[in-house]
PDB file of C-alpha atoms in Angstrom:
ATOM      1  CA  UNK A 935       9.521  12.081   6.420  1.00 65.00           C
ATOM      2  CA  UNK A 936      12.337  11.596   3.349  1.00 81.00           C
ATOM      3  CA  UNK A 937      14.253   9.472   5.788  1.00 89.00           C
ATOM      4  CA  UNK A 938      11.433   7.208   7.012  1.00 85.00           C
ATOM      5  CA  UNK A 939      10.752   6.626   3.410  1.00 86.00           C
ATOM      6  CA  UNK A 940      14.356   6.084   2.346  1.00 87.00           C
ATOM      7  CA  UNK A 941      14.555   3.130   5.348  1.00 88.00           C
ATOM      8  CA  UNK A 942      11.533   1.612   4.402  1.00 82.00           C
ATOM      9  CA  UNK A 943      12.643   1.467   0.793  1.00 85.00           C
ATOM     10  CA  UNK A 944      15.707   0.024   1.675  1.00 86.00           C
ATOM     11  CA  UNK A 945      14.557  -2.845   4.382  1.00 84.00           C
ATOM     12  CA  UNK A 946      12.061  -3.278   1.241  1.00 79.00           C
ATOM     13  CA  UNK A 947      14.831  -3.642  -1.529  1.00 80.00           C
ATOM     14  CA  UNK A 948      16.841  -6.213   0.944  1.00 83.00           C
ATOM     15  CA  UNK A 949      13.476  -8.517   0.858  1.00 80.00           C
ATOM     16  CA  UNK A 950      13.888 -11.594  -1.184  1.00 86.00           C
ATOM     17  CA  UNK A 951      11.397 -11.727  -4.109  1.00 86.00           C
ATOM     18  CA  UNK A 952       8.983 -13.663  -3.057  1.00 86.00           C
ATOM     19  CA  UNK A 953       8.516 -11.583   0.543  1.00 86.00           C
ATOM     20  CA  UNK A 954       8.005  -8.249  -1.461  1.00 84.00           C
ATOM     21  CA  UNK A 955       5.236  -9.822  -3.241  1.00 87.00           C
ATOM     22  CA  UNK A 956       3.956 -11.331   0.251  1.00 88.00           C
ATOM     23  CA  UNK A 957       4.337  -7.253   1.589  1.00 86.00           C
ATOM     24  CA  UNK A 958       2.506  -6.091  -1.428  1.00 88.00           C
ATOM     25  CA  UNK A 959      -0.158  -8.603  -0.848  1.00 90.00           C
ATOM     26  CA  UNK A 960      -0.634  -7.494   2.852  1.00 89.00           C
ATOM     27  CA  UNK A 961      -0.785  -3.883   1.976  1.00 88.00           C
ATOM     28  CA  UNK A 962      -3.338  -4.163  -0.657  1.00 89.00           C
ATOM     29  CA  UNK A 963      -5.323  -6.079   1.356  1.00 88.00           C
ATOM     30  CA  UNK A 964      -4.942  -3.796   4.396  1.00 87.00           C
ATOM     31  CA  UNK A 965      -5.606  -0.717   2.134  1.00 85.00           C
ATOM     32  CA  UNK A 966      -8.720  -2.580   0.731  1.00 81.00           C
ATOM     33  CA  UNK A 967     -10.441  -3.850   4.128  1.00 83.00           C
ATOM     34  CA  UNK A 968      -9.988  -0.025   4.914  1.00 79.00           C
ATOM     35  CA  UNK A 969     -11.482   1.004   2.261  1.00 73.00           C
ATOM     36  CA  UNK A 970     -13.996  -1.176   2.466  1.00 74.00           C
ATOM     37  CA  UNK A 971     -14.783  -0.222   6.236  1.00 72.00           C
ATOM     38  CA  UNK A 972     -14.970   3.209   5.438  1.00 71.00           C
ATOM     39  CA  UNK A 973     -17.678   2.716   2.714  1.00 69.00           C
ATOM     40  CA  UNK A 974     -15.143   4.509  -0.086  1.00 66.00           C
ATOM     41  CA  UNK A 975     -15.604   1.903  -3.066  1.00 68.00           C
ATOM     42  CA  UNK A 976     -12.342   1.793  -5.336  1.00 68.00           C
ATOM     43  CA  UNK A 977     -14.090   3.521  -8.230  1.00 75.00           C
ATOM     44  CA  UNK A 978     -14.747   6.331  -5.644  1.00 77.00           C
ATOM     45  CA  UNK A 979     -11.259   6.501  -4.486  1.00 73.00           C
ATOM     46  CA  UNK A 980      -9.747   7.006  -7.922  1.00 77.00           C
ATOM     47  CA  UNK A 981     -12.026   9.556  -8.994  1.00 82.00           C
ATOM     48  CA  UNK A 982     -11.109  11.395  -5.996  1.00 80.00           C
ATOM     49  CA  UNK A 983      -7.562  11.200  -6.550  1.00 82.00           C
ATOM     50  CA  UNK A 984      -8.277  11.995 -10.063  1.00 80.00           C
ATOM     51  CA  UNK A 985     -10.203  15.193  -9.399  1.00 75.00           C
TER      52      UNK A 985
END
């Protein structure tokens, strides 16, 4: 698992700045749509993480 994380990070670091922004945007949109489709609001998610 650690190895996979390192590989993803090195690939991510080799991207140009605008590609990084695009990747982050895609991840945020995907995470947001998954949360919405499972009926969890962002507030509930933060509450669960913090408690």
